[in-house]
Structure formats: C-alpha cells, structure tokens
Short mmCIF file of C-alpha atoms in Angstrom, two decimals:
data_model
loop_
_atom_site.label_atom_id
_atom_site.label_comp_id
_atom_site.label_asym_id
_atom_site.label_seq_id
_atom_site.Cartn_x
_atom_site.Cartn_y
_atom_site.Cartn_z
CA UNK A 1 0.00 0.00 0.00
CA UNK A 2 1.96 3.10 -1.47
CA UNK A 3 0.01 5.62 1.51
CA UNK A 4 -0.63 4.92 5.15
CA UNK A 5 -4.51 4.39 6.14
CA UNK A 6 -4.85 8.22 6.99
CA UNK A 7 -4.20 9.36 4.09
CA UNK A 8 -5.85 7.28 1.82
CA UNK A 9 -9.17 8.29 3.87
CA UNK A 10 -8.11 11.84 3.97
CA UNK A 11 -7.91 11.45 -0.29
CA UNK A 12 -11.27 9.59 0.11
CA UNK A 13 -12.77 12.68 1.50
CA UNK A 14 -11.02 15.21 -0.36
CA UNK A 15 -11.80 13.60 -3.83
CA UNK A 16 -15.33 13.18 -2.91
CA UNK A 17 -15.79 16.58 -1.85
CA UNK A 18 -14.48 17.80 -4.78
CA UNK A 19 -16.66 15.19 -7.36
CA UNK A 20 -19.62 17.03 -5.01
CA UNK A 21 -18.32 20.34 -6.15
CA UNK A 22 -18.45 19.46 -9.74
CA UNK A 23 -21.84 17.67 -9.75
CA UNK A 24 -23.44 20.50 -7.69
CA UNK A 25 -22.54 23.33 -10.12
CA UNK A 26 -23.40 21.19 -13.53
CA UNK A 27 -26.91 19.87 -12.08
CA UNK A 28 -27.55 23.44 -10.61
CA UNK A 29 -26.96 24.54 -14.27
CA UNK A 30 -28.90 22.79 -15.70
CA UNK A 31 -31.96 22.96 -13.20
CA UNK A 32 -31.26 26.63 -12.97
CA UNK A 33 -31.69 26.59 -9.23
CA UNK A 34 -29.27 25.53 -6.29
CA UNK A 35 -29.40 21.47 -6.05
CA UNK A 36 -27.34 19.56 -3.15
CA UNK A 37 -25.78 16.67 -5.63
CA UNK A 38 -25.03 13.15 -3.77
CA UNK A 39 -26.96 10.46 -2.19
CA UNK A 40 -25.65 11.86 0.98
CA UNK A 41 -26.62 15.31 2.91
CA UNK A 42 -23.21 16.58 3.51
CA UNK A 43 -20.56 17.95 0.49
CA UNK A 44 -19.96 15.10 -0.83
CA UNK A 45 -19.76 12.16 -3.26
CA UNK A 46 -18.78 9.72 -2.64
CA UNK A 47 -18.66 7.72 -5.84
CA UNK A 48 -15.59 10.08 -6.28
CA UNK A 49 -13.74 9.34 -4.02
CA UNK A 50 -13.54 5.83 -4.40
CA UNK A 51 -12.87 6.10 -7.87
CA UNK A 52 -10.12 8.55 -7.85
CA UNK A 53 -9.24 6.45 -5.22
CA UNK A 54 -9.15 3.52 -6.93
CA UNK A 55 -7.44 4.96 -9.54
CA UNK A 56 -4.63 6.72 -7.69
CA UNK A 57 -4.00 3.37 -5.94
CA UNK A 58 -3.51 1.34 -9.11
CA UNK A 59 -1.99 3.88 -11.37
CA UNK A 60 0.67 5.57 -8.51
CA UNK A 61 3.02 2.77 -9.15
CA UNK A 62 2.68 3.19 -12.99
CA UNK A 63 3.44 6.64 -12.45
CA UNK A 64 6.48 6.14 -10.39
CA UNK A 65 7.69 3.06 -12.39
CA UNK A 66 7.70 5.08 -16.00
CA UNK A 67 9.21 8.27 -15.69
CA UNK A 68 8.10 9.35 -18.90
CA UNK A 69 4.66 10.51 -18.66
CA UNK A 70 3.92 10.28 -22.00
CA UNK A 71 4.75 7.10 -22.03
CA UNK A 72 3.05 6.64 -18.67
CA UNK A 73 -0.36 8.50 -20.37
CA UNK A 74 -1.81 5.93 -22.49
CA UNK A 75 -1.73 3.11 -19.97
CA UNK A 76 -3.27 5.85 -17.58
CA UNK A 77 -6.04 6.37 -19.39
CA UNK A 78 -6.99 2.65 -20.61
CA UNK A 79 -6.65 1.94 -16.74
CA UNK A 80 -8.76 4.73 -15.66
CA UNK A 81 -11.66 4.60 -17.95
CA UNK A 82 -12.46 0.64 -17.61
CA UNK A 83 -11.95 0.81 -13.47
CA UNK A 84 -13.95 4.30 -12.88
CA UNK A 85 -16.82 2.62 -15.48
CA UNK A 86 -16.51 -0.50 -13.57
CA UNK A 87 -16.83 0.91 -10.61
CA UNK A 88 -19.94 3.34 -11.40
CA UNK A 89 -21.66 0.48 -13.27
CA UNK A 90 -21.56 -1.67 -9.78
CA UNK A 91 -22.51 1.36 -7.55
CA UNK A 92 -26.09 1.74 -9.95
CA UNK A 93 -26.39 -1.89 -9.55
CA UNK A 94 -26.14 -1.95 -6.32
CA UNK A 95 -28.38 0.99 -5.53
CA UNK A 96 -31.07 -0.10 -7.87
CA UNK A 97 -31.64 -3.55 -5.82
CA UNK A 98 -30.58 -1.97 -2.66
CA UNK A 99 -33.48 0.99 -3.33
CA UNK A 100 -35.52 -0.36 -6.34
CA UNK A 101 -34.62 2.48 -8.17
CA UNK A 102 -32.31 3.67 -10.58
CA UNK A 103 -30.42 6.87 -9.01
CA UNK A 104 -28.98 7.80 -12.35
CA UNK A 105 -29.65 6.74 -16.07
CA UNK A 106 -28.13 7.34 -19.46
CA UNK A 107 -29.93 5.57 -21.63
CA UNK A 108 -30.29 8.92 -23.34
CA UNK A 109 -26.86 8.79 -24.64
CA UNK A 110 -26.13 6.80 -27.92
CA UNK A 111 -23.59 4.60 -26.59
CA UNK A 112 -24.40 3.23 -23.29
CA UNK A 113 -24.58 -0.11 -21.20
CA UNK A 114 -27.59 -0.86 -19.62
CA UNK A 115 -28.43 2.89 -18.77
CA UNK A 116 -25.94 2.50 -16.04
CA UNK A 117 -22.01 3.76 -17.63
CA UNK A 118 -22.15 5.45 -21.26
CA UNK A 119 -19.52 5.78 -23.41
CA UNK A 120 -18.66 10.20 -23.05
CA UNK A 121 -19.02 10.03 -19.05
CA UNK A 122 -16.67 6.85 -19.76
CA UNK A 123 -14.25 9.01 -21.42
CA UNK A 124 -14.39 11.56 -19.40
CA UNK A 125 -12.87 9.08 -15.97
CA UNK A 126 -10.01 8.42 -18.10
CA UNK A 127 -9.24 11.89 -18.63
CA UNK A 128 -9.91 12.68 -14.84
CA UNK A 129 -7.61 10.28 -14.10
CA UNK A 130 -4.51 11.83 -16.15
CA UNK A 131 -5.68 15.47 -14.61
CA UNK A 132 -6.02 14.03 -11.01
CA UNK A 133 -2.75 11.34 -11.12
CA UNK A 134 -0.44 14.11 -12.49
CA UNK A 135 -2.38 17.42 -12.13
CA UNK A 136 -4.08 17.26 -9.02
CA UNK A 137 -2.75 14.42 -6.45
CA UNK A 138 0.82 15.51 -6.36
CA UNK A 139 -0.31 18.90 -4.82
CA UNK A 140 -2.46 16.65 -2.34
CA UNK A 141 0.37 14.60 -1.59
CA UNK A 142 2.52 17.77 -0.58
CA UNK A 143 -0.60 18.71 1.60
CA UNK A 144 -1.08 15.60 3.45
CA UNK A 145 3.20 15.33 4.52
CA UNK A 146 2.48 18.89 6.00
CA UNK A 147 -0.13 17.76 7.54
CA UNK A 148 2.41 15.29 9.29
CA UNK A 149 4.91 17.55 10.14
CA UNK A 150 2.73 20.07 11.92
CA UNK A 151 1.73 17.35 14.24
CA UNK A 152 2.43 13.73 13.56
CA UNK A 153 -1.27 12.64 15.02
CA UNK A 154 -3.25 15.35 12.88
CA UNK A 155 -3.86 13.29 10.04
CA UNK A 156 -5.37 10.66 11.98
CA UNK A 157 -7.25 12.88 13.20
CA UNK A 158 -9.18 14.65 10.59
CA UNK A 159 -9.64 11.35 9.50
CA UNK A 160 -11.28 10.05 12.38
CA UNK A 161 -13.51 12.85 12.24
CA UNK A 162 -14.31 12.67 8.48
CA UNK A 163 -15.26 8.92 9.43
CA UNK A 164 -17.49 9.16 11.87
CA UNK A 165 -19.71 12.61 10.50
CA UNK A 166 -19.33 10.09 6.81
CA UNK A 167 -20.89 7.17 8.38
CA UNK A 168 -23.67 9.26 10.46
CA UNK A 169 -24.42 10.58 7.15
CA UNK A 170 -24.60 7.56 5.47
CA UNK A 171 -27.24 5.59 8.02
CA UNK A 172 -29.55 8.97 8.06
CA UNK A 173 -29.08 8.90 4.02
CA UNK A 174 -30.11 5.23 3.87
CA UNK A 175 -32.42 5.59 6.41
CA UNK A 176 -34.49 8.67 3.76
CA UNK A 177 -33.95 6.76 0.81
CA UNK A 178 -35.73 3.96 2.50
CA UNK A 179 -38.51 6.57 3.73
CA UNK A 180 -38.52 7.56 0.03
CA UNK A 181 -39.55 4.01 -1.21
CA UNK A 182 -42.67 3.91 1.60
CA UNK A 183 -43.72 7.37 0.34
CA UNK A 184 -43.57 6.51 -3.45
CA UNK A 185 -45.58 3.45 -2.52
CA UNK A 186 -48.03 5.23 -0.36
CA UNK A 187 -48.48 7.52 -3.72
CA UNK A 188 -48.94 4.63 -5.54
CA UNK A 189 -51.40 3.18 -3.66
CA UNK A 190 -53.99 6.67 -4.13
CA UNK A 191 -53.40 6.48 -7.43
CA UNK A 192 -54.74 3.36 -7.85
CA UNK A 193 -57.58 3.95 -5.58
CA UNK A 194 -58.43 7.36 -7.53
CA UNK A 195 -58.00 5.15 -10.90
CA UNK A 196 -59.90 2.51 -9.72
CA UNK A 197 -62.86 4.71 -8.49
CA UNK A 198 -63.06 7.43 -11.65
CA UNK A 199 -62.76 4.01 -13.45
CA UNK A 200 -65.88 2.33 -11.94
CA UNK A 201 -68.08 5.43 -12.89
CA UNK A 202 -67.54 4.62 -16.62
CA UNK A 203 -68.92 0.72 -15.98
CA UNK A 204 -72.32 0.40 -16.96
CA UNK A 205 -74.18 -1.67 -14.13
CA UNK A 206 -73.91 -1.74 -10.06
CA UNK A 207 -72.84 -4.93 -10.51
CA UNK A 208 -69.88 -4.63 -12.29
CA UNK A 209 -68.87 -1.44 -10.28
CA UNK A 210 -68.83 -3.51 -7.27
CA UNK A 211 -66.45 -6.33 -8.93
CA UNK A 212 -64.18 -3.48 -10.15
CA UNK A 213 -63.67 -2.26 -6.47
CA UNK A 214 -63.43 -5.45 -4.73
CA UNK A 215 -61.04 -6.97 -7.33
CA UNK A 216 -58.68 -3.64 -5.97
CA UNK A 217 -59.51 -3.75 -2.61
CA UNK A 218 -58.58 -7.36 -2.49
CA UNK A 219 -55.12 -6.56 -2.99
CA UNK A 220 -54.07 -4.59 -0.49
CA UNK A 221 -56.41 -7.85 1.86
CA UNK A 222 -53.88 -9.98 0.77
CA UNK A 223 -51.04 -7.70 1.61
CA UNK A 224 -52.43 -7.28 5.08
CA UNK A 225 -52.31 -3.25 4.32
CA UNK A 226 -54.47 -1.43 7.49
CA UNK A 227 -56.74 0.40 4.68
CA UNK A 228 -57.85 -2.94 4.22
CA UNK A 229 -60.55 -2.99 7.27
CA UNK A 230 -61.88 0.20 5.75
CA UNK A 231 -61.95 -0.42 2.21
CA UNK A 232 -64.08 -4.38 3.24
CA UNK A 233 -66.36 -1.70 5.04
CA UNK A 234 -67.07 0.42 2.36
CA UNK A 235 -68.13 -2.40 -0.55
CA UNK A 236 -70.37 -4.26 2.30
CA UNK A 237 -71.61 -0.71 2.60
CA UNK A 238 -72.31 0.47 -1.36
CA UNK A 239 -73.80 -3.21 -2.02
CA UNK A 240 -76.88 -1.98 -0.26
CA UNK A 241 -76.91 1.59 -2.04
CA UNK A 242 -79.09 2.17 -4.95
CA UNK A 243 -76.68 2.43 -8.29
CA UNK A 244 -77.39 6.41 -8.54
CA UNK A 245 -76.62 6.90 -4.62
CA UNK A 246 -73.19 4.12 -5.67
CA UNK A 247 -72.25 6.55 -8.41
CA UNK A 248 -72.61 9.72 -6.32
CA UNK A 249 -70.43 7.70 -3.28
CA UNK A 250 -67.34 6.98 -5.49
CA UNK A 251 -67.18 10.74 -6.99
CA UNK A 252 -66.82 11.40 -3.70
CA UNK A 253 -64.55 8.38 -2.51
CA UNK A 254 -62.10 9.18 -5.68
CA UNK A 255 -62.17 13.00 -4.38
CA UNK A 256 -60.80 11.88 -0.56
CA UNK A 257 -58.18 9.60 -2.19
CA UNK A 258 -57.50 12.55 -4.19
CA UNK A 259 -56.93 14.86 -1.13
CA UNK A 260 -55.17 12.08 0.90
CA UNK A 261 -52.67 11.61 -2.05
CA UNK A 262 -52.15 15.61 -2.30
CA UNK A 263 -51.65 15.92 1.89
CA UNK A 264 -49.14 12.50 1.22
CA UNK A 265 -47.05 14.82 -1.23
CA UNK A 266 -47.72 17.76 0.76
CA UNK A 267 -45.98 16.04 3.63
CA UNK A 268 -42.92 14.98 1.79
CA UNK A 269 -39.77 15.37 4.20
CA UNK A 270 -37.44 17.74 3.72
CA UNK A 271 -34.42 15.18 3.47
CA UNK A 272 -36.35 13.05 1.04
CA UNK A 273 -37.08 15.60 -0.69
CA UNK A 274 -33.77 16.69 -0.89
CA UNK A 275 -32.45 13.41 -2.16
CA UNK A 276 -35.12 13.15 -4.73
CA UNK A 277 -34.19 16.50 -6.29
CA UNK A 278 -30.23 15.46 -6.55
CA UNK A 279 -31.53 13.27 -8.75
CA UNK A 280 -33.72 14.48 -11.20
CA UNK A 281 -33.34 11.52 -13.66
CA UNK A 282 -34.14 9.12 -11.23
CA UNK A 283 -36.39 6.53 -12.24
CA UNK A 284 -38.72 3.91 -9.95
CA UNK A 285 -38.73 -0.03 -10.92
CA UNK A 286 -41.63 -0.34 -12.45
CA UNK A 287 -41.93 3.17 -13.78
CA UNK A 288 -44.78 4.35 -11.68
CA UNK A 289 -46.61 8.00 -12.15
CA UNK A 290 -45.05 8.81 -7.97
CA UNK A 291 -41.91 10.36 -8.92
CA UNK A 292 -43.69 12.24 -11.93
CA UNK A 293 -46.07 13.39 -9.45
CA UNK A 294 -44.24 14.97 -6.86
CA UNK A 295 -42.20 17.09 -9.20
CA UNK A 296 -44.75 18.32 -10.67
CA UNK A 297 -46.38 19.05 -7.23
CA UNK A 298 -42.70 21.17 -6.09
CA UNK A 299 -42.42 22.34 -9.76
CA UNK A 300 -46.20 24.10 -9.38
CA UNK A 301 -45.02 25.12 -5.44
CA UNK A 302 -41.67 27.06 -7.05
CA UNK A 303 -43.69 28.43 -9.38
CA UNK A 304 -45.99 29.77 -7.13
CA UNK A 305 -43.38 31.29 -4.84
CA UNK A 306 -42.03 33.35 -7.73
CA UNK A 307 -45.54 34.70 -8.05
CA UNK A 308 -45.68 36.00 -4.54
CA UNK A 309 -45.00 39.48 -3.91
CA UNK A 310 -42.02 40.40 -2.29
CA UNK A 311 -42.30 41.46 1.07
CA UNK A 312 -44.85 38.52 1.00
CA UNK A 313 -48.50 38.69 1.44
CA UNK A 314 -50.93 38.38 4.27
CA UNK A 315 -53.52 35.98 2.70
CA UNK A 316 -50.60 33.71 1.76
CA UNK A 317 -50.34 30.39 3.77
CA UNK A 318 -47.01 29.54 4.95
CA UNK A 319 -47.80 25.62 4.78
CA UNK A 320 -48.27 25.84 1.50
CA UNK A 321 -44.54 24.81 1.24
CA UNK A 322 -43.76 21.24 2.18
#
C-alpha cells in the first residue's frame, strides 16, 4: 500500500468533496436553481472518491515506475476509464436492488450499457484520471506530509472525524432513501384507488362497479395493508346503495383519495425531498406515475413562490410549502 490508512481516507474525502463540487454546479446549471448533488446530505460524493481512489492506488506505481509521462499517459487512461466505469456500473447496480430504483440513467446517450455507464461520461474518468494522477494528487500529496509535520497525530485525526460525520451521514441517508420508497408506494397506492374509483363510474351496471372495487380492494387484503378494514367496510356498505346513490359515493370516494394523495405529497420530508431533487433523472422499478407526481407538485409550489409578492403577502399560507 503506497500511503498509510490516513491518508488514503483523507484522499477519500477530499476527492469526494471535490466530485460534489463538480456535480453540484453542472446539475444546478442545468436545473437553474441551487441542487445539493449526492446520495448523501453533507458535500460530498462519494462515488468520487472511491474512484479517484481507486485509480490513484492502481496507477501511482505506474506513475512512479515510468518516468516518462507520455509514455506513462496511455496506460493511464486505458486503466482509468475501464476501473472508474466498472466501478460506477456496480454502484447503480447496487443501488437499484438496494433501493428499487435507478439513481442515475443514461440511456439517453447513444452509446451506453444498460443505462448504467455510457460511453462520453466513460471518457471523461479516463481523462480525470490523467488530470487528477499528475495534475491534481501531487499537490495533495505535498498537503497531506504537512499535515504530518505540523503534528504527527493530525492526520489521523481529521480522518477520524471525516469517518465518523461520513458514516452518520450515510445511516440517516439510507435511512431517507428507504422513507422515500414507503412514500412513493403510499403515492402509488392513491393512485390506484383514484384510478380505480373514476374508473368504476364509466362501468355500466352496479354490478360490475362492485367487482371493479373489490377486485382492488382485495389486494391490499392480501397484503395485510391497514386500509384494508376500511376499504371491506365500504363495498359491504355500497352493495346496499341504490346504483345512482353508488355513483354519487365513489365521486366522492375518488375525491378523498385525491386529497389524501395531495396531503401524502404535501408532507414529503425535507431530506427526502432533498435526495429526490439530486436526482432528477431518477427513475422507480416499475416506472410508476409517484416520482412524476411529486415534481410536478414542487415544480407548481416554485412556481408559485415566484408569483408572490415580495415582502410577501398576508392571505398567503405559509404551509403551503412542504
């Protein structure tokens, strides 16, 4: 190992702070409006520092073995660009069955694998590696032996430190993502439930209204979901309504899952929704409306705020704003 354990977490940190620098100021760019990039809450990215990491671990002894850097440059770059790919094609992987959802996707791009790695962002690693092997590093090496000979223990340290606010960050940031699969399922569910009821009002006999319902409701029986009770309740109930009193009931049931579903998005927490709008290419297994949903919801609540008068306004509603 060509650094001590310190150091290589102290270049962990460093690199991934600086990968959050970069993704911060292209996504805010592009979404015209300040976005915290990274799966975690603090200024970071992890993803970055592992693979400059990686990279800097392989490719150090290349660099010190040829002496001629443009000898060294080719090998550099082949390295970098299939172990950063590799790398970034097993974090989506692992973060799509971890999550059930894909955090980033670029199936947009001509050339890609899978939607995970494409062929430019590819490219790209092996240039970052050249910049950060014989650009970047060497003035972080120079930084890191100060760091030693100001005090011999600093190092350790920082790193310490680093470690334990990283891995408090990580358990709250898998902890929200979690929370963000519950909510998207919550969503999910009053969708279905509005669908399901708007639906029944085309059907043309009580009958076959009823079936339509219980075939729904039956689902979320099976799954032992405590809406279940309620939902039982309610068919037992319409079977003894008349079919224009039925019809008039489900405008009105489709109108409370309606307001339930907009009080769920409503109610969005901030950290979720934080970590939602880092990503705003992520896409849900099974490519549900939920994610479409609550942009659109925060996309309508921006626009709103724009529309407000400055110094406010005394008929506006501060919990408008989830």
């Amino acid at each position: 190992m060509p650094y001590p354990l310190e150091d290589i977490l102290l270049y962990f940190f460093f690199y991934s702070f600086c990968g959050w620098v970069m993704e911060t100021i292209l996504c805010s760019v592009q979404e015209r409006r300040f976005v915290n990039r990274g799966f975690l809450n603090g200024p970071i990215c992890p993803i970055y520092g592992c693979g400059i990491l990686l990279l800097m671990l392989a490719l150090t002894p290349v660099r010190d073995h040829i002496g001629n850097p443009w000898l060294a440059l080719p090998v550099v770059y082949v390295v970098g660009t299939v172990l950063a790919s590799t790398l970034e094609y097993f974090t989506s992987w692992a973060m799509e069955k971890l999550f059930h959802a894909r955090w980033w996707d670029y199936s947009h791009y001509r050339v890609n694998w899978n939607g995970r790695i494409c062929l430019p962002i590819s490219l790209l690693w092996g240039v970052l590696a050249a910049v950060f092997l014989y650009g970047v590093h060497p003035a972080v090496e120079s930084l890191a032996v100060r760091l030693h000979e100001a005090a011999d223990w600093l190092p350790g340290l920082l790193a310490g430190v680093f470690s334990l606010l990283f891995v408090v960050d990580l358990v709250i940031s898998v902890h929200v993502a979690r929370g963000i699969g519950s909510k998207l399922d919550e969503l999910d569910k009053w969708s279905e439930l509005i669908r399901a009821h708007l639906d029944s009002l085309q059907l043309p006999t009580k009958e076959a209204v009823i079936g339509r319902l219980e075939a729904v409701y039956t689902r979320y029986a099976q799954n032992g979901a405590r809406l279940a009770k309620d939902l039982r309740g309610r068919a037992e109930e319409w079977r003894s309504l008349s079919e224009t009193a039925l019809r008039r009931r489900l405008a009105d049931a489709a109108e409370e899952w309606k307001k339930r579903k907009e009080s769920a998005i409503a109610g969005t927490r901030a950290l979720q929704r934080r970590m939602l709008q880092a990503f705003p290419h992520m896409n849900r297994q099974g490519g549900t409306a939920a994610l479409q949903d609550l942009r659109e919801y925060w996309k309508a609540q921006r626009e709103k705020k724009k529309e407000r008068p400055p110094h406010g306004d005394p008929d506006d509603n501060p919990t408008d704003e989830p």
